[in-house]
Tab-separated table of C-alpha atoms in Angstrom:
chain	number	residue	atom	x	y	z
A	1218	MET	CA	0.275	-7.521	17.562
A	1219	TYR	CA	-2.635	-8.559	15.446
A	1220	LEU	CA	-5.873	-6.616	15.128
A	1221	PRO	CA	-8.887	-7.853	13.196
A	1222	ASP	CA	-9.206	-6.158	9.795
A	1223	ASP	CA	-12.340	-4.190	10.704
A	1224	ILE	CA	-10.675	-2.700	13.785
A	1225	MET	CA	-7.496	-1.880	11.876
A	1226	GLN	CA	-9.573	-0.200	9.155
A	1227	GLU	CA	-11.366	1.980	11.707
A	1228	VAL	CA	-8.047	2.980	13.284
A	1229	LYS	CA	-6.637	3.887	9.856
A	1230	GLU	CA	-9.732	5.918	8.958
A	1231	LYS	CA	-9.413	7.888	12.200
A	1232	LEU	CA	-5.653	8.444	12.183
A	1233	LEU	CA	-4.583	8.812	8.558
A	1234	PRO	CA	-6.459	12.014	7.658
A	1235	PRO	CA	-4.794	14.174	10.331
A	1236	CYS	CA	-1.411	12.688	9.397
A	1237	GLY	CA	-1.957	13.737	5.787
A	1238	TRP	CA	-3.154	17.256	6.608
A	1239	LEU	CA	-0.609	18.304	9.204
A	1240	ASP	CA	3.157	18.517	9.294
A	1241	GLU	CA	4.879	15.967	11.515
A	1242	GLU	CA	5.809	18.558	14.135
A	1243	LYS	CA	2.202	19.797	14.388
A	1244	LEU	CA	0.724	16.350	15.050
A	1245	ASP	CA	-0.394	15.583	18.577
A	1246	HIS	CA	1.092	12.098	18.861
A	1247	VAL	CA	-0.386	11.505	22.291
A	1248	GLU	CA	-3.866	12.269	20.988
A	1249	LEU	CA	-3.378	9.992	17.983
A	1250	VAL	CA	-2.387	7.095	20.240
A	1251	ARG	CA	-5.257	7.855	22.620
A	1252	SER	CA	-7.721	7.824	19.707
A	1253	ALA	CA	-6.394	4.496	18.440
A	1254	LEU	CA	-6.631	2.934	21.903
A	1255	GLU	CA	-10.196	4.153	22.349
A	1256	ILE	CA	-11.213	2.540	19.057
A	1257	ILE	CA	-9.460	-0.716	19.935
A	1258	ASP	CA	-10.956	-0.849	23.438
A	1259	LYS	CA	-14.450	-0.134	22.118
A	1260	GLN	CA	-14.233	-2.701	19.339
A	1261	LEU	CA	-12.682	-5.483	21.414
A	1262	ASP	CA	-15.171	-4.889	24.253
A	1263	GLY	CA	-13.005	-6.458	26.927
A	1264	LYS	CA	-11.704	-9.310	24.756
A	1265	ARG	CA	-8.011	-10.071	24.845
A	1266	PHE	CA	-5.867	-10.252	21.757
A	1267	LYS	CA	-2.364	-11.468	20.891
């Protein structure tokens, strides 16, 4: 799927720091996905994307 660059940048800024600080087994994958979806939903504001 495609995300506009500004949305992808915000997702990266939110998700990459915890991935760099914590070991893989200590990451809360569900929370990471939830955070990404919140950013995407907020930024797209009800718009659909492909």
